C-alpha positions as a Python dict, from the first residue, in 0.01 Angstrom:
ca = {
    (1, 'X'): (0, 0, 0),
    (2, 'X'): (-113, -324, 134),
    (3, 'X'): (-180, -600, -133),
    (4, 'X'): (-556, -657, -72),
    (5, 'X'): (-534, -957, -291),
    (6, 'X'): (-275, -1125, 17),
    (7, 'X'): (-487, -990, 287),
    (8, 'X'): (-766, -1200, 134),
    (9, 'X'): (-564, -1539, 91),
    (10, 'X'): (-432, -1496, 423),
    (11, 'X'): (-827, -1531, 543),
    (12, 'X'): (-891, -1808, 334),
    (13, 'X'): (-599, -1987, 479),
    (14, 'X'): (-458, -2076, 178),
    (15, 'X'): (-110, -1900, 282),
    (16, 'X'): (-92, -2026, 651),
    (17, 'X'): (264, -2124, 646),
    (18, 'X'): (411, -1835, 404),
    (19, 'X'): (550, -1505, 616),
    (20, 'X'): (383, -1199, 448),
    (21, 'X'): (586, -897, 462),
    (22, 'X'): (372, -588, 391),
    (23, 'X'): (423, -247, 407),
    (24, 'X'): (327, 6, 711),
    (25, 'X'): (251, -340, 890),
    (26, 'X'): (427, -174, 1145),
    (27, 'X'): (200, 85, 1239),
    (28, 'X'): (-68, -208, 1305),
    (29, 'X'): (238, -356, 1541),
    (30, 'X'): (251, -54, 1708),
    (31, 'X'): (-134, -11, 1731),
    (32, 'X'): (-164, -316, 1879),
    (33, 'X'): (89, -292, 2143),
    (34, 'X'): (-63, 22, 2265),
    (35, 'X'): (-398, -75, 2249),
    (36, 'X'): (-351, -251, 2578),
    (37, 'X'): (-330, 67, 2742),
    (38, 'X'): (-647, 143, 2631),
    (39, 'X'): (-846, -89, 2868),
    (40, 'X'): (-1063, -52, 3181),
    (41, 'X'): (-777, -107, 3381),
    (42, 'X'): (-470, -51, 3187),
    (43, 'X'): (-153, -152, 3334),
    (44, 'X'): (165, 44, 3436),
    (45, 'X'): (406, -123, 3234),
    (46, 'X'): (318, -367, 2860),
    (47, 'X'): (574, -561, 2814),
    (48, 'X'): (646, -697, 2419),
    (49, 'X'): (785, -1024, 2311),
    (50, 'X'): (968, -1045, 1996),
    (51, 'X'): (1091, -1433, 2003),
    (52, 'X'): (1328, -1526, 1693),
    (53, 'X'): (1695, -1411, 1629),
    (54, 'X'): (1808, -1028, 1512),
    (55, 'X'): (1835, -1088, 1154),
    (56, 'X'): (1576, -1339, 1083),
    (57, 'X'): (1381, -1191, 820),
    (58, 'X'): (1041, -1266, 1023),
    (59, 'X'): (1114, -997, 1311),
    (60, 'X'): (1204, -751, 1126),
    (61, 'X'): (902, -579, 1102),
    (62, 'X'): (838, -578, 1450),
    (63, 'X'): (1193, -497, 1536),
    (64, 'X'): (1129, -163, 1330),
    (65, 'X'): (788, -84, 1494),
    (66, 'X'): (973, -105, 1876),
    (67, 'X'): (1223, 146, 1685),
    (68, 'X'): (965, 345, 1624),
    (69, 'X'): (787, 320, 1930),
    (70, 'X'): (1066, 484, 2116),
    (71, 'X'): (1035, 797, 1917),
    (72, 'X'): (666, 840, 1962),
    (73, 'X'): (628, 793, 2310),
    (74, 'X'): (970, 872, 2469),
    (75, 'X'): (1292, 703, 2587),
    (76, 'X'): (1173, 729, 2939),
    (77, 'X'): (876, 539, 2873),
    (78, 'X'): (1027, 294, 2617),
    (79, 'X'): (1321, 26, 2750),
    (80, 'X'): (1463, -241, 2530),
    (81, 'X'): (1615, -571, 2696),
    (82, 'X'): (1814, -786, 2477),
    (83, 'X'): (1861, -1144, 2562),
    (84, 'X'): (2182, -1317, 2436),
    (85, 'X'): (2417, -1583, 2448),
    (86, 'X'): (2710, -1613, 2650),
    (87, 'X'): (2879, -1965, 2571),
    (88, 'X'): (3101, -2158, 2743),
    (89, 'X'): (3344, -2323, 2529),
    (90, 'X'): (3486, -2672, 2720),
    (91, 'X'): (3802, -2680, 2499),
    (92, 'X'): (3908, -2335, 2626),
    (93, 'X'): (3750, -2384, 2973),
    (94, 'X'): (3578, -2017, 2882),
    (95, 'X'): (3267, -1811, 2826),
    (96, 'X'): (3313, -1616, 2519),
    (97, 'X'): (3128, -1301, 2454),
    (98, 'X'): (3175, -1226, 2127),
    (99, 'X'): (2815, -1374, 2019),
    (100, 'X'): (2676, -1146, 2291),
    (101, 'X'): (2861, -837, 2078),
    (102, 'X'): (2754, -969, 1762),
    (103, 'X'): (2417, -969, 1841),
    (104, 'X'): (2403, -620, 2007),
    (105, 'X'): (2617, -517, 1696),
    (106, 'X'): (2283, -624, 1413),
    (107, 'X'): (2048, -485, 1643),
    (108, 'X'): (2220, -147, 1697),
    (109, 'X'): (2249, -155, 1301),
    (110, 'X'): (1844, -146, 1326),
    (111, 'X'): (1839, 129, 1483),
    (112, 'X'): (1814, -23, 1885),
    (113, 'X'): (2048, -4, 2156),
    (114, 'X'): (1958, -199, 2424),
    (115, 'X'): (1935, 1, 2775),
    (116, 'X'): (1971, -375, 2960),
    (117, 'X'): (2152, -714, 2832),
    (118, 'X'): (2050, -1030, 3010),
    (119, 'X'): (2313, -1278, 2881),
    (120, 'X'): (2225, -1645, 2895),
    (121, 'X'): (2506, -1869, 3044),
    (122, 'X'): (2590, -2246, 3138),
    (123, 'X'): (2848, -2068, 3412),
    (124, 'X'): (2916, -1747, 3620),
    (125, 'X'): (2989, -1468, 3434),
    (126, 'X'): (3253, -1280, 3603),
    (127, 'X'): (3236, -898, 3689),
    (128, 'X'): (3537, -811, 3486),
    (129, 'X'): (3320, -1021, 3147),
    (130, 'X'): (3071, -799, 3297),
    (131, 'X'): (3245, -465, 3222),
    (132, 'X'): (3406, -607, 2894),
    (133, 'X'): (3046, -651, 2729),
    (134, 'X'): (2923, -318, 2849),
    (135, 'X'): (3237, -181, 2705),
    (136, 'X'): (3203, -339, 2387),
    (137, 'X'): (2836, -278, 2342),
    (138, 'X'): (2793, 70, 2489),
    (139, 'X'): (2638, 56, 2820),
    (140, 'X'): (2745, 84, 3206),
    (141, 'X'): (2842, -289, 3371),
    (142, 'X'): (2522, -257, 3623),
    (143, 'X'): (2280, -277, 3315),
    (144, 'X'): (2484, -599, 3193),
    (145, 'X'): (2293, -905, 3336),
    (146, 'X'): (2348, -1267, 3398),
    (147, 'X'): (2113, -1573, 3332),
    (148, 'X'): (2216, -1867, 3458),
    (149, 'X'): (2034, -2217, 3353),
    (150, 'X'): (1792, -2287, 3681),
    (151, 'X'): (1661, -2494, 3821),
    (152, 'X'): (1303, -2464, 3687),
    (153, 'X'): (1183, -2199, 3480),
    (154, 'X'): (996, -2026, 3761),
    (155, 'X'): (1317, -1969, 3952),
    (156, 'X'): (1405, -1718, 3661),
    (157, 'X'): (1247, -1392, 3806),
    (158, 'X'): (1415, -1492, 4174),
    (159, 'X'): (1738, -1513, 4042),
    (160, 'X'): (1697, -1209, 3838),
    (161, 'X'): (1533, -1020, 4101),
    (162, 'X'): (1851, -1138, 4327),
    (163, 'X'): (2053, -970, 4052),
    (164, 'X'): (1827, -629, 4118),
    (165, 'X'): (1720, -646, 3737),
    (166, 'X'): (1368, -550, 3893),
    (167, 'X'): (1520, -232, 3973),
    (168, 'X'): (1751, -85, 3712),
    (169, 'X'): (1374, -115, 3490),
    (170, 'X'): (1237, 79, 3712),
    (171, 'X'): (1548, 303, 3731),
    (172, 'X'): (1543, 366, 3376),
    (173, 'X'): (1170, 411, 3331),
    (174, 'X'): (1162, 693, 3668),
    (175, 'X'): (916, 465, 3785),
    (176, 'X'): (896, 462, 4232),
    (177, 'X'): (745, 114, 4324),
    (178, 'X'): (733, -29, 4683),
    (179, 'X'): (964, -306, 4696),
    (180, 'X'): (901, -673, 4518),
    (181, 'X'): (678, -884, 4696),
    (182, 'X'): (775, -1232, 4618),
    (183, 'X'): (652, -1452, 4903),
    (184, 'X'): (382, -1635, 4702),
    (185, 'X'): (631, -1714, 4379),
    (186, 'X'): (874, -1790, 4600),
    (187, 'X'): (673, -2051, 4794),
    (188, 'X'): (536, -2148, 4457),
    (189, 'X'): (847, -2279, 4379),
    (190, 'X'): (974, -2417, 4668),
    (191, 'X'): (681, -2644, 4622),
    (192, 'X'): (743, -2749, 4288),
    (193, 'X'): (1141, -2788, 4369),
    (194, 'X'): (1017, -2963, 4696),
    (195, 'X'): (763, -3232, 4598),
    (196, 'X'): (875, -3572, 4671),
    (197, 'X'): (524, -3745, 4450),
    (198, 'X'): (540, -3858, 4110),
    (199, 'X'): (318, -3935, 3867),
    (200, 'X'): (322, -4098, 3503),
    (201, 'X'): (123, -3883, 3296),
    (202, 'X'): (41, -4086, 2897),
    (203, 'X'): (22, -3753, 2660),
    (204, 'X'): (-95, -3862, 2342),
    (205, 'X'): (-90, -3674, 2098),
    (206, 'X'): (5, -3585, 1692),
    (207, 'X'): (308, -3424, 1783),
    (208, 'X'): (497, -3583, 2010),
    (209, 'X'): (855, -3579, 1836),
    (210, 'X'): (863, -3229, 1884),
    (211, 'X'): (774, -3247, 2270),
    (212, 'X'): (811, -2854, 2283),
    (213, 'X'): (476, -2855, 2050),
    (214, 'X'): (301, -2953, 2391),
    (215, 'X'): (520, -2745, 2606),
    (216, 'X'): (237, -2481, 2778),
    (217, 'X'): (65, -2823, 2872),
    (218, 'X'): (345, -3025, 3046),
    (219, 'X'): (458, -2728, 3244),
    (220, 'X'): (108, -2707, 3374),
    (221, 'X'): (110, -3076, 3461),
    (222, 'X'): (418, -3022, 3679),
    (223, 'X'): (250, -2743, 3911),
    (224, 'X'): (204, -2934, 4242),
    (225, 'X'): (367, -3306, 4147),
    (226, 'X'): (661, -3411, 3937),
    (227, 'X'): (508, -3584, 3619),
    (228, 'X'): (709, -3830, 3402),
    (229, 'X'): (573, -3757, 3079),
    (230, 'X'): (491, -4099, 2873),
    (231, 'X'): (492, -3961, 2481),
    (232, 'X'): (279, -4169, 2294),
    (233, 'X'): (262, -4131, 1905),
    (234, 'X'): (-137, -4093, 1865),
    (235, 'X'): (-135, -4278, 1513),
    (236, 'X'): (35, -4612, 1697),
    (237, 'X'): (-280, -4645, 1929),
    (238, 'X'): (-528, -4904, 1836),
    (239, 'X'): (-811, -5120, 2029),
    (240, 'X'): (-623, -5385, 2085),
    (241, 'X'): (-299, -5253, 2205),
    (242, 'X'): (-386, -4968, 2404),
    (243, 'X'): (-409, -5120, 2702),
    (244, 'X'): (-45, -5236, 2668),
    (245, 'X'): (73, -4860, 2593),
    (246, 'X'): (-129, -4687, 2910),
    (247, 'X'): (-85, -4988, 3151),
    (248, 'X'): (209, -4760, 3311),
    (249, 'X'): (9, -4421, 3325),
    (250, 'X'): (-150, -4328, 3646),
    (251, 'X'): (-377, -4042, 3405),
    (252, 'X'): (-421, -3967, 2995),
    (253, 'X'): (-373, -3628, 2857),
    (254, 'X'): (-505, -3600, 2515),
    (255, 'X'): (-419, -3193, 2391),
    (256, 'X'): (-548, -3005, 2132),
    (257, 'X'): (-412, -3022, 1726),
    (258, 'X'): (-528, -3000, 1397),
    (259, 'X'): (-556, -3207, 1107),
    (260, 'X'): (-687, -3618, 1087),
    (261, 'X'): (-350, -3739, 1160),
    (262, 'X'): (-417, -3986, 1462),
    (263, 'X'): (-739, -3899, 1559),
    (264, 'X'): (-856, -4282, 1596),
    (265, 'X'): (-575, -4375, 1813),
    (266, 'X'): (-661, -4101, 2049),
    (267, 'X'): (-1003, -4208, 2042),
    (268, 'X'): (-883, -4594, 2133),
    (269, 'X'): (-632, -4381, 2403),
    (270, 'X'): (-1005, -4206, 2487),
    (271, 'X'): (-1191, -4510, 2501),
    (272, 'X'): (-961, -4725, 2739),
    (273, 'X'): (-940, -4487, 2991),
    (274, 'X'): (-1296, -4452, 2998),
    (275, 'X'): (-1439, -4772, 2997),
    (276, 'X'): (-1130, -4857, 3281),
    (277, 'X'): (-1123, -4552, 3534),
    (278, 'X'): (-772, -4420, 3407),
    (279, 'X'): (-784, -4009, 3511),
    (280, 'X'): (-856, -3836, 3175),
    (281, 'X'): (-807, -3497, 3070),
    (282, 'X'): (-888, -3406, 2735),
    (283, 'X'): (-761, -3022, 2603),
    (284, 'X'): (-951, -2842, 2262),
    (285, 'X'): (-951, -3132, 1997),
    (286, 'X'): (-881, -3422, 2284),
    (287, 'X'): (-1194, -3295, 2416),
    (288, 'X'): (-1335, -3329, 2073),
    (289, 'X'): (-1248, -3666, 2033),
    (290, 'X'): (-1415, -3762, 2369),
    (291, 'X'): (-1763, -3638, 2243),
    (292, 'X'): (-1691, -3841, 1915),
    (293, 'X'): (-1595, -4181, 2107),
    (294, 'X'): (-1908, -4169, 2341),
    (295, 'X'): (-2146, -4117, 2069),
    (296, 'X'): (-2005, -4390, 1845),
    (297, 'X'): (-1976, -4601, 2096),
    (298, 'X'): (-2268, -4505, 2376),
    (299, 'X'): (-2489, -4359, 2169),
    (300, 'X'): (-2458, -4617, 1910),
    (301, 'X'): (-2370, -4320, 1622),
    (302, 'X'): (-2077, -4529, 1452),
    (303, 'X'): (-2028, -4265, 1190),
    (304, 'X'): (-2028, -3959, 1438),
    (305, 'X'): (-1747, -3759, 1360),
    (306, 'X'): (-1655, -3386, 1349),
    (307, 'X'): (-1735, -3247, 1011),
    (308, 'X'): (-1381, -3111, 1036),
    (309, 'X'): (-1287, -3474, 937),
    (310, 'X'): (-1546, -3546, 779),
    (311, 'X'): (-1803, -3241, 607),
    (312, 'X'): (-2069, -3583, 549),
    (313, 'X'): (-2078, -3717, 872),
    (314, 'X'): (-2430, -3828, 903),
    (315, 'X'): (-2414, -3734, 1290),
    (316, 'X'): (-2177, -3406, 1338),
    (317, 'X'): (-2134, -3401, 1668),
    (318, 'X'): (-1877, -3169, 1675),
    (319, 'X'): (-1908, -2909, 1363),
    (320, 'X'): (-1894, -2556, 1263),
    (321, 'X'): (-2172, -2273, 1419),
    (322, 'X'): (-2390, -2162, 1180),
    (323, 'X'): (-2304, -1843, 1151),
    (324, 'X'): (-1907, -1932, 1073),
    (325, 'X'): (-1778, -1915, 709),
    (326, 'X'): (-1526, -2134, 578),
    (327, 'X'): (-1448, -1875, 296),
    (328, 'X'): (-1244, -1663, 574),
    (329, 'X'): (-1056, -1892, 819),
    (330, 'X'): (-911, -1590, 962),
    (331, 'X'): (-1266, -1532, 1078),
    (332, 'X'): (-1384, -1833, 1231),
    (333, 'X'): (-1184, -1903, 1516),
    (334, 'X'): (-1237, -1873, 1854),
    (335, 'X'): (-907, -1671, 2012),
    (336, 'X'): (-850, -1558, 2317),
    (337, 'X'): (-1017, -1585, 2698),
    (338, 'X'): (-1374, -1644, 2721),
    (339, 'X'): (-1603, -1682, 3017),
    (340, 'X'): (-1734, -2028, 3115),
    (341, 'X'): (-2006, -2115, 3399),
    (342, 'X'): (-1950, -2430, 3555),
    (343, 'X'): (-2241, -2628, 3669),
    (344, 'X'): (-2230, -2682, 4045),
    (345, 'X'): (-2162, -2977, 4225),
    (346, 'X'): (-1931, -3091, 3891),
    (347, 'X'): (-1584, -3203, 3915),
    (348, 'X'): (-1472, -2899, 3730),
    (349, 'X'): (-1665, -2637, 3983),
    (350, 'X'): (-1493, -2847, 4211),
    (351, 'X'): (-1150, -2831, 4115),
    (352, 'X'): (-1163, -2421, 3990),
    (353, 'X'): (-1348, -2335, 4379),
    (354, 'X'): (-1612, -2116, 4167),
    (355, 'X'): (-1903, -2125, 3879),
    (356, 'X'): (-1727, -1867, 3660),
    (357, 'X'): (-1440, -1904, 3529),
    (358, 'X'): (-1238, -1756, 3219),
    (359, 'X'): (-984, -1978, 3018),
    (360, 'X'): (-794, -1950, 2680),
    (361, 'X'): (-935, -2069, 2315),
    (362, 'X'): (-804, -2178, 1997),
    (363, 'X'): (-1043, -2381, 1755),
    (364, 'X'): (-1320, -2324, 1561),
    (365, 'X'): (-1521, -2650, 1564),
    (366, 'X'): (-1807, -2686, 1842),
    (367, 'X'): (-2018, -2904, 2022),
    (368, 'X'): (-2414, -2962, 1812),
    (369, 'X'): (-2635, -2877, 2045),
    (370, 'X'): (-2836, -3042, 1866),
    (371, 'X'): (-2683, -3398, 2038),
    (372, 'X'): (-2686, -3209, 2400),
    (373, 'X'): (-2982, -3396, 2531),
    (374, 'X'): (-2893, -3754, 2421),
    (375, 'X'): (-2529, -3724, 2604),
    (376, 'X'): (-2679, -3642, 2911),
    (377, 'X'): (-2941, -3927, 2905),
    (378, 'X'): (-2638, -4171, 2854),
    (379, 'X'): (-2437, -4014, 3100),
    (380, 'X'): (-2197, -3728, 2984),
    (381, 'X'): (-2342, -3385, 3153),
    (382, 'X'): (-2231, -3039, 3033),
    (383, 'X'): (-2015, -2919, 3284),
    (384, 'X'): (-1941, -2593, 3145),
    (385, 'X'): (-2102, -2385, 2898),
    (386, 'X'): (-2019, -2008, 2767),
    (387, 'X'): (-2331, -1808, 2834),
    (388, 'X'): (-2298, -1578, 2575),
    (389, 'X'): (-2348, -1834, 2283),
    (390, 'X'): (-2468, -2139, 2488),
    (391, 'X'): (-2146, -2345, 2379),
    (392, 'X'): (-2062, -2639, 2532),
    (393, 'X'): (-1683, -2560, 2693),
    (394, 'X'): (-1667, -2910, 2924),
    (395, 'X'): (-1810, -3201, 2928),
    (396, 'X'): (-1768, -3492, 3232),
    (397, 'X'): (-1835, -3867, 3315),
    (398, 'X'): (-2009, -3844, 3659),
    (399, 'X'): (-1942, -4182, 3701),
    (400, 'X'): (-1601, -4200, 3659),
    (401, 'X'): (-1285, -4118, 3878),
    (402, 'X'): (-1208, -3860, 3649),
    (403, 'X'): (-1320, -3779, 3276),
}
């Protein structure tokens, strides 16, 4: 049985790094999974993620709940797609497929065959490799797969759905669907492969050796325009030289993080593009640090902090709800899409076209309401706000180009 004793550290956070292993964990995976299928609308097909390598002792639960999964609900309503690696060796001028057999090999020893490979390659993978890796790993050529590197990451389904992978899923699931209709992801990305303007985008941030750490946010940026991403460490930013290390950015992206690593360099970052027009956006803790810079520095609050920082701020203007206890992190935190109404006539009602919107949390530290009246008076309105709990979501500089 599960060891309550973990269960409970795990909440307290003091195991966030460790990997807990516990037994019939899997039956929770497997709960989950179909739990989507239990909504208003459920959807025809769920599709499951497991990320990681076959072997790595972190998947393996998960690998033995999809296992599982086939047996309870049926092999026509249960496919498995295996991604691997087909490298190309420039000494032997040749794509080798052993690592593709290999893998299939450790997964079949868990119990899964894959129904469909999709085999990651630099180069064309011939039709006669083709038939030699469905040979070696038990399956018909047409359910072997190639995945070429593209040319953006949305030109993935095209190519795939050039390669009819769209319809040996449906095949195998005896599913009848009307043909793809890709016209809008198509033109999607002919616009993104298309655009001819640049812009140089400052992200500054806590992370920013490990670029992929801000990943989700960069990929957004290049929706519409082709951003040259300037990485700026957030713990080199001061006063005096921040002007110096955004005088080439055309806009300031501050994302979200945790931790006090940095936090008054993005704050100088914050402050510069405030008090000189630079395009702003601030994401989760950047959005944080905003509030924090205008009240020490508008409001004249020079110890306002978040009492994530700092539990004796004498001015929290970012801190904890009331009714959130720090005993059981695993509690606290906001996850997941909430709704947001977004005041008319804002920049933010502008940009989404509509007053409700739903977006994506992560955090567990808040606006005070408590300050809300003061920031307006000096000039930062509440653009959004979650109706259900009154929380502040966005906040905005009407006088500014963009904050």
């Amino acid at each position: 049985m599960p060891n309550p004793q973990n269960r409970n550290d795990r909440r307290k956070g003091e195991e966030r790094s460790e990997t807990l292993i516990i037994p019939h964990i899997t039956n929770e995976i497997k709960d989950r999974i179909l739990s989507v299928s239990h909504t208003e609308n459920p959807p025809d097909i769920v599709i499951t993620e497991i990320g990681g390598t076959v072997g790595d002792i972190e998947s393996q639960p998960f690998l033995e709940a999809i296992r599982q999964m086939r047996a309870e609900v049926g092999r026509d309503n249960c496919l498995y797609i295996h991604v691997t690696l087909v490298p190309y060796l420039n000494a032997a001028n040749e794509l080798k497929t052993k690592p593709t057999q290999h893998s299939v090999k450790e997964l079949s020893g868990l119990g899964i065959a894959p129904d469909i490979l999709v085999c990651r390659a630099e180069r064309p993978i011939p039709e006669e490799m083709r038939a030699k890796i469905g040979m070696f790993c038990n399956m018909p050529k047409d359910c072997v797969f190639e995945n070429q590197n593209a040319r953006s990451l949305y030109e993935v389904p095209l190519l795939l759905h050039a390669e009819h992978m769209d319809d040996k899923v449906l095949e195998l699931l005896r599913i009848d669907a009307p043909e793809a209709n890709l016209t809008e992801w198509k033109a999607m990305v002919e616009r993104q492969l298309g655009c001819k303007e640049s812009v140089n985008i400052a992200l500054v941030g806590k992370y920013v050796e490990l670029p992929d750490a801000y990943l989700s946010v960069v990929e957004a940026l290049e929706h519409g325009v082709k951003a040259h991403i300037l990485w700026i460490a957030a713990e080199k930013v001061t006063d005096d030289n921040a002007a110096e290390l955004l005088k080439d950015a055309d806009g300031l992206v501050v994302p979200g993080g945790f931790g006090s690593r940095g936090l008054e360099g993005k704050m100088s970052a914050i402050r510069y593009a405030r008090e000189n027009g630079l395009p702003f956006l601030g994401l989760c803790l950047g959005m944080q640090m905003a509030v924090i810079e205008f009240a020490r520095h508008e409001l004249g609050l020079p110890m306002a902090n978040t009492t994530e920082m700092d539990p004796d701020t004498p001015d929290p203007v970012i801190g904890l709800m009331e009714d959130q206890n720090l005993e059981n992190l695993g509690h606290t935190m906001r996850l997941g899409k909430y709704r947001c109404e977004l005041t008319p006539g804002t920049l933010s009602a502008k940009a989404y076209g509509e007053t409700e919107i739903w977006e994506r949390h992560r955090h567990r530290y808040e606006f005070n309401n408590a300050y809300r009246e003061r920031f307006e008076k000096a000039g930062m309105i509440v653009a959004g706000r979650n109706p259900e709990r009154d929380l502040v979501e966005i906040v905005e500089l009407p006088n500014h180009p963009f904050f």
